[in-house]
């Protein structure tokens, strides 16, 4: 691994773990609930994230360039929720990622979907380009509408991503998740998925890191919470301090009580 690539990966990591805040949903979902005004959503959360995953459009319009948070730039897209989701292309060049001072680029792969081959080619081309410039690639194992999120499927997708040269893989938590991690020779992060009750989302994060995930790349379970700042602090407590879901819920409760006192 080149020095530059290793350095960029290390920027994303604090104490060997990662809390990546995902706010890239609009690239195929449009104005997702909670992200209608990206600047308003993201700004208060920045102090508590280790890195921020988003598209160049939201980065350029909605994030102050003076902030120091490492950026993971979503560079695949070209589809919408109205069409076949796997039909993605690479939307943003590595040169643009470097101009934007990104610490990594992110691309989705759709294993088992209609455009599996094209999405794996997108990943491979980005890895080739990334090696040239020292830019790590985060592969996102997107789940096609028909795919079961079980360890067999997610293990297959994560392993293929690692074999093609991804530096990091983002996937979903599932039963027997440790098997997914064991079969993937690069660090694994989990997405939160659809909004869950806070305790369930914290339990998901706890289970994932207990079973070997390096951290979370979480979006909706943070920014759709009634208390997004409290929720990201609670997620940090799980990922960085090894707190259980119940302990982290007290972090969230404390944040809520402090907010109420200020009212
Ligand atoms: C979409 C993504 C999102 O960033 C990902 O789904 C993470 O967000 P959430 O925790 O809301 O699932 O990569 O393809």
PDB file of C-alpha atoms and ligand atoms in Angstrom:
ATOM      1  CA  UNK A   1       0.000   0.000   0.000  1.00  0.00           C
ATOM      2  CA  UNK A   2       1.441   3.427  -0.912  1.00  0.00           C
ATOM      3  CA  UNK A   3       2.217   5.894   1.886  1.00  0.00           C
ATOM      4  CA  UNK A   4      -0.435   8.316   0.631  1.00  0.00           C
ATOM      5  CA  UNK A   5      -3.132   5.657   0.521  1.00  0.00           C
ATOM      6  CA  UNK A   6      -2.241   4.407   4.043  1.00  0.00           C
ATOM      7  CA  UNK A   7      -2.202   7.982   5.302  1.00  0.00           C
ATOM      8  CA  UNK A   8      -5.653   8.682   3.876  1.00  0.00           C
ATOM      9  CA  UNK A   9      -7.090   5.492   5.462  1.00  0.00           C
ATOM     10  CA  UNK A  10      -5.542   6.451   8.810  1.00  0.00           C
ATOM     11  CA  UNK A  11      -7.266   9.863   8.682  1.00  0.00           C
ATOM     12  CA  UNK A  12     -10.619   8.052   8.737  1.00  0.00           C
ATOM     13  CA  UNK A  13      -9.745   6.089  11.850  1.00  0.00           C
ATOM     14  CA  UNK A  14      -9.686   7.154  15.508  1.00  0.00           C
ATOM     15  CA  UNK A  15      -8.286   4.595  17.966  1.00  0.00           C
ATOM     16  CA  UNK A  16      -8.625   1.949  15.243  1.00  0.00           C
ATOM     17  CA  UNK A  17     -12.385   2.540  14.930  1.00  0.00           C
ATOM     18  CA  UNK A  18     -14.601   4.664  12.661  1.00  0.00           C
ATOM     19  CA  UNK A  19     -17.801   6.670  13.029  1.00  0.00           C
ATOM     20  CA  UNK A  20     -18.517   7.747   9.465  1.00  0.00           C
ATOM     21  CA  UNK A  21     -21.605   9.914   9.011  1.00  0.00           C
ATOM     22  CA  UNK A  22     -23.422   8.975   5.774  1.00  0.00           C
ATOM     23  CA  UNK A  23     -25.414  11.774   4.130  1.00  0.00           C
ATOM     24  CA  UNK A  24     -25.127  10.667   0.498  1.00  0.00           C
ATOM     25  CA  UNK A  25     -28.695   9.334   0.258  1.00  0.00           C
ATOM     26  CA  UNK A  26     -29.910  12.107  -2.065  1.00  0.00           C
ATOM     27  CA  UNK A  27     -27.795  10.791  -4.941  1.00  0.00           C
ATOM     28  CA  UNK A  28     -30.587   8.363  -5.800  1.00  0.00           C
ATOM     29  CA  UNK A  29     -33.361   9.169  -3.276  1.00  0.00           C
ATOM     30  CA  UNK A  30     -33.593  12.945  -3.726  1.00  0.00           C
ATOM     31  CA  UNK A  31     -34.494  14.997  -0.633  1.00  0.00           C
ATOM     32  CA  UNK A  32     -34.528  12.137   1.870  1.00  0.00           C
ATOM     33  CA  UNK A  33     -36.412  12.724   5.145  1.00  0.00           C
ATOM     34  CA  UNK A  34     -34.088  14.549   7.515  1.00  0.00           C
ATOM     35  CA  UNK A  35     -31.756  15.620   4.709  1.00  0.00           C
ATOM     36  CA  UNK A  36     -34.043  18.099   2.934  1.00  0.00           C
ATOM     37  CA  UNK A  37     -31.628  20.865   3.917  1.00  0.00           C
ATOM     38  CA  UNK A  38     -28.236  19.141   4.033  1.00  0.00           C
ATOM     39  CA  UNK A  39     -26.368  22.070   5.597  1.00  0.00           C
ATOM     40  CA  UNK A  40     -28.837  22.342   8.471  1.00  0.00           C
ATOM     41  CA  UNK A  41     -28.658  18.588   9.125  1.00  0.00           C
ATOM     42  CA  UNK A  42     -24.939  18.109   8.792  1.00  0.00           C
ATOM     43  CA  UNK A  43     -23.463  21.186  10.517  1.00  0.00           C
ATOM     44  CA  UNK A  44     -24.364  20.300  14.138  1.00  0.00           C
ATOM     45  CA  UNK A  45     -23.202  16.697  13.656  1.00  0.00           C
ATOM     46  CA  UNK A  46     -19.733  17.462  12.275  1.00  0.00           C
ATOM     47  CA  UNK A  47     -17.947  17.734  15.668  1.00  0.00           C
ATOM     48  CA  UNK A  48     -18.963  14.165  16.553  1.00  0.00           C
ATOM     49  CA  UNK A  49     -18.190  12.304  13.297  1.00  0.00           C
ATOM     50  CA  UNK A  50     -14.780  10.868  12.379  1.00  0.00           C
ATOM     51  CA  UNK A  51     -15.547  11.334   8.678  1.00  0.00           C
ATOM     52  CA  UNK A  52     -18.338  12.417   6.378  1.00  0.00           C
ATOM     53  CA  UNK A  53     -19.634  10.452   3.379  1.00  0.00           C
ATOM     54  CA  UNK A  54     -21.423  12.511   0.719  1.00  0.00           C
ATOM     55  CA  UNK A  55     -21.527  13.560  -2.916  1.00  0.00           C
ATOM     56  CA  UNK A  56     -19.549  16.443  -4.372  1.00  0.00           C
ATOM     57  CA  UNK A  57     -22.750  18.432  -4.885  1.00  0.00           C
ATOM     58  CA  UNK A  58     -23.663  18.444  -1.205  1.00  0.00           C
ATOM     59  CA  UNK A  59     -20.033  18.878  -0.163  1.00  0.00           C
ATOM     60  CA  UNK A  60     -19.606  21.987  -2.322  1.00  0.00           C
ATOM     61  CA  UNK A  61     -22.944  23.574  -1.429  1.00  0.00           C
ATOM     62  CA  UNK A  62     -23.511  22.562   2.158  1.00  0.00           C
ATOM     63  CA  UNK A  63     -20.238  22.013   4.006  1.00  0.00           C
ATOM     64  CA  UNK A  64     -17.952  24.834   5.093  1.00  0.00           C
ATOM     65  CA  UNK A  65     -14.533  24.290   3.410  1.00  0.00           C
ATOM     66  CA  UNK A  66     -12.752  25.421   6.591  1.00  0.00           C
ATOM     67  CA  UNK A  67     -13.896  22.326   8.483  1.00  0.00           C
ATOM     68  CA  UNK A  68     -11.261  19.613   9.016  1.00  0.00           C
ATOM     69  CA  UNK A  69     -13.320  16.424   8.866  1.00  0.00           C
ATOM     70  CA  UNK A  70     -12.048  13.752   6.436  1.00  0.00           C
ATOM     71  CA  UNK A  71     -14.322  13.404   3.411  1.00  0.00           C
ATOM     72  CA  UNK A  72     -15.419  10.116   1.833  1.00  0.00           C
ATOM     73  CA  UNK A  73     -16.692  11.112  -1.576  1.00  0.00           C
ATOM     74  CA  UNK A  74     -19.532   9.116  -3.133  1.00  0.00           C
ATOM     75  CA  UNK A  75     -18.460   8.740  -6.783  1.00  0.00           C
ATOM     76  CA  UNK A  76     -21.012   6.277  -8.165  1.00  0.00           C
ATOM     77  CA  UNK A  77     -24.562   7.112  -9.210  1.00  0.00           C
ATOM     78  CA  UNK A  78     -26.577   7.949 -12.293  1.00  0.00           C
ATOM     79  CA  UNK A  79     -29.734   6.141 -11.149  1.00  0.00           C
ATOM     80  CA  UNK A  80     -32.827   7.079  -9.167  1.00  0.00           C
ATOM     81  CA  UNK A  81     -35.383   5.231  -7.053  1.00  0.00           C
ATOM     82  CA  UNK A  82     -37.637   5.327 -10.140  1.00  0.00           C
ATOM     83  CA  UNK A  83     -35.381   2.993 -12.165  1.00  0.00           C
ATOM     84  CA  UNK A  84     -33.121  -0.062 -11.843  1.00  0.00           C
ATOM     85  CA  UNK A  85     -30.755   0.875  -8.995  1.00  0.00           C
ATOM     86  CA  UNK A  86     -27.837  -1.276 -10.086  1.00  0.00           C
ATOM     87  CA  UNK A  87     -27.376   0.630 -13.359  1.00  0.00           C
ATOM     88  CA  UNK A  88     -24.689   2.903 -11.873  1.00  0.00           C
ATOM     89  CA  UNK A  89     -21.709   4.602 -13.482  1.00  0.00           C
ATOM     90  CA  UNK A  90     -18.746   6.431 -12.005  1.00  0.00           C
ATOM     91  CA  UNK A  91     -19.953  10.026 -11.721  1.00  0.00           C
ATOM     92  CA  UNK A  92     -16.910  11.778 -10.263  1.00  0.00           C
ATOM     93  CA  UNK A  93     -13.248  11.427 -11.236  1.00  0.00           C
ATOM     94  CA  UNK A  94     -10.330  10.711  -8.919  1.00  0.00           C
ATOM     95  CA  UNK A  95      -8.851  14.082  -9.958  1.00  0.00           C
ATOM     96  CA  UNK A  96     -12.013  15.773  -8.686  1.00  0.00           C
ATOM     97  CA  UNK A  97     -11.781  13.745  -5.461  1.00  0.00           C
ATOM     98  CA  UNK A  98      -8.206  15.000  -5.020  1.00  0.00           C
ATOM     99  CA  UNK A  99      -9.272  18.607  -5.762  1.00  0.00           C
ATOM    100  CA  UNK A 100     -11.929  18.236  -3.055  1.00  0.00           C
ATOM    101  CA  UNK A 101      -9.251  16.898  -0.682  1.00  0.00           C
ATOM    102  CA  UNK A 102     -11.150  13.620  -0.210  1.00  0.00           C
ATOM    103  CA  UNK A 103      -9.684  10.946   2.037  1.00  0.00           C
ATOM    104  CA  UNK A 104     -11.437   8.131   0.146  1.00  0.00           C
ATOM    105  CA  UNK A 105     -13.937   7.546  -2.629  1.00  0.00           C
ATOM    106  CA  UNK A 106     -17.037   5.350  -2.305  1.00  0.00           C
ATOM    107  CA  UNK A 107     -18.663   3.209  -4.990  1.00  0.00           C
ATOM    108  CA  UNK A 108     -21.604   0.815  -4.775  1.00  0.00           C
ATOM    109  CA  UNK A 109     -21.472  -2.748  -6.036  1.00  0.00           C
ATOM    110  CA  UNK A 110     -24.661  -4.703  -6.694  1.00  0.00           C
ATOM    111  CA  UNK A 111     -23.676  -8.375  -6.516  1.00  0.00           C
ATOM    112  CA  UNK A 112     -26.391 -10.592  -8.010  1.00  0.00           C
ATOM    113  CA  UNK A 113     -28.256  -7.679  -9.589  1.00  0.00           C
ATOM    114  CA  UNK A 114     -28.890  -6.929 -13.243  1.00  0.00           C
ATOM    115  CA  UNK A 115     -25.786  -4.746 -13.609  1.00  0.00           C
ATOM    116  CA  UNK A 116     -23.493  -6.734 -11.307  1.00  0.00           C
ATOM    117  CA  UNK A 117     -20.672  -6.834 -13.873  1.00  0.00           C
ATOM    118  CA  UNK A 118     -20.731  -3.096 -14.615  1.00  0.00           C
ATOM    119  CA  UNK A 119     -20.700  -2.198 -10.918  1.00  0.00           C
ATOM    120  CA  UNK A 120     -17.778  -4.547 -10.270  1.00  0.00           C
ATOM    121  CA  UNK A 121     -16.015  -2.949 -13.241  1.00  0.00           C
ATOM    122  CA  UNK A 122     -16.695   0.496 -11.705  1.00  0.00           C
ATOM    123  CA  UNK A 123     -15.023  -0.673  -8.478  1.00  0.00           C
ATOM    124  CA  UNK A 124     -12.067  -2.203 -10.320  1.00  0.00           C
ATOM    125  CA  UNK A 125     -11.469   0.917 -12.422  1.00  0.00           C
ATOM    126  CA  UNK A 126     -11.603   3.139  -9.341  1.00  0.00           C
ATOM    127  CA  UNK A 127      -9.133   0.877  -7.534  1.00  0.00           C
ATOM    128  CA  UNK A 128      -6.764   1.087 -10.524  1.00  0.00           C
ATOM    129  CA  UNK A 129      -7.073   4.888 -10.570  1.00  0.00           C
ATOM    130  CA  UNK A 130      -6.902   5.042  -6.781  1.00  0.00           C
ATOM    131  CA  UNK A 131      -3.633   3.079  -6.751  1.00  0.00           C
ATOM    132  CA  UNK A 132      -2.173   5.625  -9.186  1.00  0.00           C
ATOM    133  CA  UNK A 133      -3.032   8.567  -6.921  1.00  0.00           C
ATOM    134  CA  UNK A 134      -2.991   7.018  -3.434  1.00  0.00           C
ATOM    135  CA  UNK A 135      -6.769   7.255  -3.043  1.00  0.00           C
ATOM    136  CA  UNK A 136      -8.508   4.482  -1.025  1.00  0.00           C
ATOM    137  CA  UNK A 137     -11.770   3.040  -2.323  1.00  0.00           C
ATOM    138  CA  UNK A 138     -14.686   2.180  -0.037  1.00  0.00           C
ATOM    139  CA  UNK A 139     -16.922  -0.444  -1.671  1.00  0.00           C
ATOM    140  CA  UNK A 140     -20.567  -0.281  -0.610  1.00  0.00           C
ATOM    141  CA  UNK A 141     -22.336  -3.636  -0.918  1.00  0.00           C
ATOM    142  CA  UNK A 142     -25.718  -2.349  -2.037  1.00  0.00           C
ATOM    143  CA  UNK A 143     -28.546  -4.804  -1.597  1.00  0.00           C
ATOM    144  CA  UNK A 144     -30.698  -5.237  -4.680  1.00  0.00           C
ATOM    145  CA  UNK A 145     -34.443  -5.316  -4.031  1.00  0.00           C
ATOM    146  CA  UNK A 146     -34.594  -9.137  -4.204  1.00  0.00           C
ATOM    147  CA  UNK A 147     -31.463 -10.002  -2.226  1.00  0.00           C
ATOM    148  CA  UNK A 148     -31.590 -11.517   1.261  1.00  0.00           C
ATOM    149  CA  UNK A 149     -29.277  -9.783   3.709  1.00  0.00           C
ATOM    150  CA  UNK A 150     -27.837 -13.002   5.060  1.00  0.00           C
ATOM    151  CA  UNK A 151     -24.243 -13.858   5.892  1.00  0.00           C
ATOM    152  CA  UNK A 152     -23.885 -15.970   2.761  1.00  0.00           C
ATOM    153  CA  UNK A 153     -24.891 -13.139   0.446  1.00  0.00           C
ATOM    154  CA  UNK A 154     -23.128 -10.325   2.302  1.00  0.00           C
ATOM    155  CA  UNK A 155     -20.027 -12.499   2.781  1.00  0.00           C
ATOM    156  CA  UNK A 156     -19.941 -13.086  -0.974  1.00  0.00           C
ATOM    157  CA  UNK A 157     -20.316  -9.386  -1.795  1.00  0.00           C
ATOM    158  CA  UNK A 158     -17.740  -8.215   0.790  1.00  0.00           C
ATOM    159  CA  UNK A 159     -15.183 -10.801  -0.261  1.00  0.00           C
ATOM    160  CA  UNK A 160     -15.542  -9.887  -3.943  1.00  0.00           C
ATOM    161  CA  UNK A 161     -15.069  -6.197  -3.044  1.00  0.00           C
ATOM    162  CA  UNK A 162     -11.886  -6.999  -1.128  1.00  0.00           C
ATOM    163  CA  UNK A 163     -10.577  -9.294  -3.884  1.00  0.00           C
ATOM    164  CA  UNK A 164     -11.029  -6.500  -6.429  1.00  0.00           C
ATOM    165  CA  UNK A 165      -8.910  -4.224  -4.238  1.00  0.00           C
ATOM    166  CA  UNK A 166     -11.264  -2.129  -2.077  1.00  0.00           C
ATOM    167  CA  UNK A 167      -9.451  -0.700   0.955  1.00  0.00           C
ATOM    168  CA  UNK A 168     -12.640  -0.729   3.051  1.00  0.00           C
ATOM    169  CA  UNK A 169     -16.047  -2.362   2.679  1.00  0.00           C
ATOM    170  CA  UNK A 170     -19.390  -1.130   3.905  1.00  0.00           C
ATOM    171  CA  UNK A 171     -22.165  -3.651   4.311  1.00  0.00           C
ATOM    172  CA  UNK A 172     -25.173  -4.486   6.487  1.00  0.00           C
ATOM    173  CA  UNK A 173     -25.377  -6.282   9.802  1.00  0.00           C
ATOM    174  CA  UNK A 174     -26.906  -9.767   9.661  1.00  0.00           C
ATOM    175  CA  UNK A 175     -27.151 -12.963  11.677  1.00  0.00           C
ATOM    176  CA  UNK A 176     -23.706 -14.650  11.848  1.00  0.00           C
ATOM    177  CA  UNK A 177     -22.126 -11.314  10.897  1.00  0.00           C
ATOM    178  CA  UNK A 178     -18.765 -12.513  12.262  1.00  0.00           C
ATOM    179  CA  UNK A 179     -18.600 -14.883   9.256  1.00  0.00           C
ATOM    180  CA  UNK A 180     -18.853 -11.878   6.906  1.00  0.00           C
ATOM    181  CA  UNK A 181     -15.965 -10.159   8.730  1.00  0.00           C
ATOM    182  CA  UNK A 182     -13.847 -13.316   8.907  1.00  0.00           C
ATOM    183  CA  UNK A 183     -14.154 -13.839   5.158  1.00  0.00           C
ATOM    184  CA  UNK A 184     -13.222 -10.266   4.283  1.00  0.00           C
ATOM    185  CA  UNK A 185      -9.524  -9.379   4.507  1.00  0.00           C
ATOM    186  CA  UNK A 186     -10.103  -5.598   4.676  1.00  0.00           C
ATOM    187  CA  UNK A 187     -11.911  -3.561   7.383  1.00  0.00           C
ATOM    188  CA  UNK A 188     -15.709  -3.775   7.361  1.00  0.00           C
ATOM    189  CA  UNK A 189     -18.142  -1.002   8.342  1.00  0.00           C
ATOM    190  CA  UNK A 190     -21.886  -1.349   8.694  1.00  0.00           C
ATOM    191  CA  UNK A 191     -24.643   0.908   7.395  1.00  0.00           C
ATOM    192  CA  UNK A 192     -27.544   1.481   9.748  1.00  0.00           C
ATOM    193  CA  UNK A 193     -30.271   0.928   7.151  1.00  0.00           C
ATOM    194  CA  UNK A 194     -33.837   2.148   7.665  1.00  0.00           C
ATOM    195  CA  UNK A 195     -34.653   4.129  10.822  1.00  0.00           C
ATOM    196  CA  UNK A 196     -35.024   1.899  13.870  1.00  0.00           C
ATOM    197  CA  UNK A 197     -35.878   2.734  17.477  1.00  0.00           C
ATOM    198  CA  UNK A 198     -32.705   4.299  18.974  1.00  0.00           C
ATOM    199  CA  UNK A 199     -31.989   1.352  21.265  1.00  0.00           C
ATOM    200  CA  UNK A 200     -32.191  -1.124  18.370  1.00  0.00           C
ATOM    201  CA  UNK A 201     -29.846   0.971  16.232  1.00  0.00           C
ATOM    202  CA  UNK A 202     -27.344   1.177  19.102  1.00  0.00           C
ATOM    203  CA  UNK A 203     -27.637  -2.577  19.632  1.00  0.00           C
ATOM    204  CA  UNK A 204     -26.954  -3.088  15.914  1.00  0.00           C
ATOM    205  CA  UNK A 205     -23.793  -0.986  16.185  1.00  0.00           C
ATOM    206  CA  UNK A 206     -22.732  -2.815  19.368  1.00  0.00           C
ATOM    207  CA  UNK A 207     -23.263  -6.247  17.803  1.00  0.00           C
ATOM    208  CA  UNK A 208     -21.385  -5.245  14.649  1.00  0.00           C
ATOM    209  CA  UNK A 209     -18.271  -3.958  16.448  1.00  0.00           C
ATOM    210  CA  UNK A 210     -18.379  -6.912  18.885  1.00  0.00           C
ATOM    211  CA  UNK A 211     -18.309  -9.233  15.872  1.00  0.00           C
ATOM    212  CA  UNK A 212     -15.382  -7.483  14.203  1.00  0.00           C
ATOM    213  CA  UNK A 213     -16.655  -4.428  12.321  1.00  0.00           C
ATOM    214  CA  UNK A 214     -14.255  -1.491  12.442  1.00  0.00           C
ATOM    215  CA  UNK A 215     -17.202   0.855  12.951  1.00  0.00           C
ATOM    216  CA  UNK A 216     -20.275   2.299  11.330  1.00  0.00           C
ATOM    217  CA  UNK A 217     -21.105   4.366   8.265  1.00  0.00           C
ATOM    218  CA  UNK A 218     -24.499   5.410   9.565  1.00  0.00           C
ATOM    219  CA  UNK A 219     -27.018   7.881   8.201  1.00  0.00           C
ATOM    220  CA  UNK A 220     -30.773   7.637   8.776  1.00  0.00           C
ATOM    221  CA  UNK A 221     -30.545   6.266  12.299  1.00  0.00           C
ATOM    222  CA  UNK A 222     -28.635   9.422  13.203  1.00  0.00           C
ATOM    223  CA  UNK A 223     -30.138  12.249  11.154  1.00  0.00           C
ATOM    224  CA  UNK A 224     -33.736  10.948  11.353  1.00  0.00           C
ATOM    225  CA  UNK A 225     -33.529  10.625  15.149  1.00  0.00           C
ATOM    226  CA  UNK A 226     -35.527  13.156  17.153  1.00  0.00           C
ATOM    227  CA  UNK A 227     -32.151  14.023  18.735  1.00  0.00           C
ATOM    228  CA  UNK A 228     -29.462  13.616  16.027  1.00  0.00           C
ATOM    229  CA  UNK A 229     -26.611  15.074  18.125  1.00  0.00           C
ATOM    230  CA  UNK A 230     -27.478  12.866  21.099  1.00  0.00           C
ATOM    231  CA  UNK A 231     -27.714   9.863  18.793  1.00  0.00           C
ATOM    232  CA  UNK A 232     -24.326  10.371  17.157  1.00  0.00           C
ATOM    233  CA  UNK A 233     -22.769  10.839  20.613  1.00  0.00           C
ATOM    234  CA  UNK A 234     -24.391   7.574  21.709  1.00  0.00           C
ATOM    235  CA  UNK A 235     -23.100   5.798  18.567  1.00  0.00           C
ATOM    236  CA  UNK A 236     -19.597   7.146  19.358  1.00  0.00           C
ATOM    237  CA  UNK A 237     -19.882   5.758  22.874  1.00  0.00           C
ATOM    238  CA  UNK A 238     -20.585   2.292  21.431  1.00  0.00           C
ATOM    239  CA  UNK A 239     -17.927   2.381  18.718  1.00  0.00           C
ATOM    240  CA  UNK A 240     -15.104   4.172  20.560  1.00  0.00           C
ATOM    241  CA  UNK A 241     -15.758   3.385  24.216  1.00  0.00           C
ATOM    242  CA  UNK A 242     -17.255  -0.103  23.931  1.00  0.00           C
ATOM    243  CA  UNK A 243     -20.452   0.984  25.727  1.00  0.00           C
ATOM    244  CA  UNK A 244     -23.432  -1.372  25.527  1.00  0.00           C
ATOM    245  CA  UNK A 245     -26.673  -0.222  23.909  1.00  0.00           C
ATOM    246  CA  UNK A 246     -28.196   0.425  27.368  1.00  0.00           C
ATOM    247  CA  UNK A 247     -25.180   2.462  28.488  1.00  0.00           C
ATOM    248  CA  UNK A 248     -25.180   4.430  25.226  1.00  0.00           C
ATOM    249  CA  UNK A 249     -28.900   5.069  25.604  1.00  0.00           C
ATOM    250  CA  UNK A 250     -28.056   6.870  28.855  1.00  0.00           C
ATOM    251  CA  UNK A 251     -25.661   9.103  26.840  1.00  0.00           C
ATOM    252  CA  UNK A 252     -28.619   9.886  24.564  1.00  0.00           C
ATOM    253  CA  UNK A 253     -30.924  10.407  27.562  1.00  0.00           C
ATOM    254  CA  UNK A 254     -28.400  12.779  29.157  1.00  0.00           C
ATOM    255  CA  UNK A 255     -28.217  14.778  25.937  1.00  0.00           C
ATOM    256  CA  UNK A 256     -32.018  14.983  25.811  1.00  0.00           C
ATOM    257  CA  UNK A 257     -32.215  16.148  29.438  1.00  0.00           C
ATOM    258  CA  UNK A 258     -29.553  18.821  28.761  1.00  0.00           C
ATOM    259  CA  UNK A 259     -31.551  20.046  25.738  1.00  0.00           C
ATOM    260  CA  UNK A 260     -34.738  20.204  27.824  1.00  0.00           C
ATOM    261  CA  UNK A 261     -32.944  22.245  30.531  1.00  0.00           C
ATOM    262  CA  UNK A 262     -31.878  24.783  27.896  1.00  0.00           C
ATOM    263  CA  UNK A 263     -35.468  25.271  26.690  1.00  0.00           C
TER     264      UNK A 263
HETATM  265  C1  LIG B   1     -26.590   4.295   0.124  1.00  0.00           C
HETATM  266  C2  LIG B   1     -25.501   4.483   1.104  1.00  0.00           C
HETATM  267  C3  LIG B   1     -25.821   5.129   2.398  1.00  0.00           C
HETATM  268  O1  LIG B   1     -24.751   5.940   2.739  1.00  0.00           O
HETATM  269  C4  LIG B   1     -26.002   4.051   3.420  1.00  0.00           C
HETATM  270  O2  LIG B   1     -27.173   3.362   3.189  1.00  0.00           O
HETATM  271  C5  LIG B   1     -25.781   4.499   4.900  1.00  0.00           C
HETATM  272  O3  LIG B   1     -26.803   5.076   5.407  1.00  0.00           O
HETATM  273  P1  LIG B   1     -27.904   4.398   6.317  1.00  0.00           P
HETATM  274  O4  LIG B   1     -27.258   4.207   7.673  1.00  0.00           O
HETATM  275  O5  LIG B   1     -28.984   5.403   6.305  1.00  0.00           O
HETATM  276  O6  LIG B   1     -28.280   3.059   5.715  1.00  0.00           O
HETATM  277  O7  LIG B   1     -24.393   4.105   0.869  1.00  0.00           O
HETATM  278  O8  LIG B   1     -26.176   3.402  -0.853  1.00  0.00           O
END
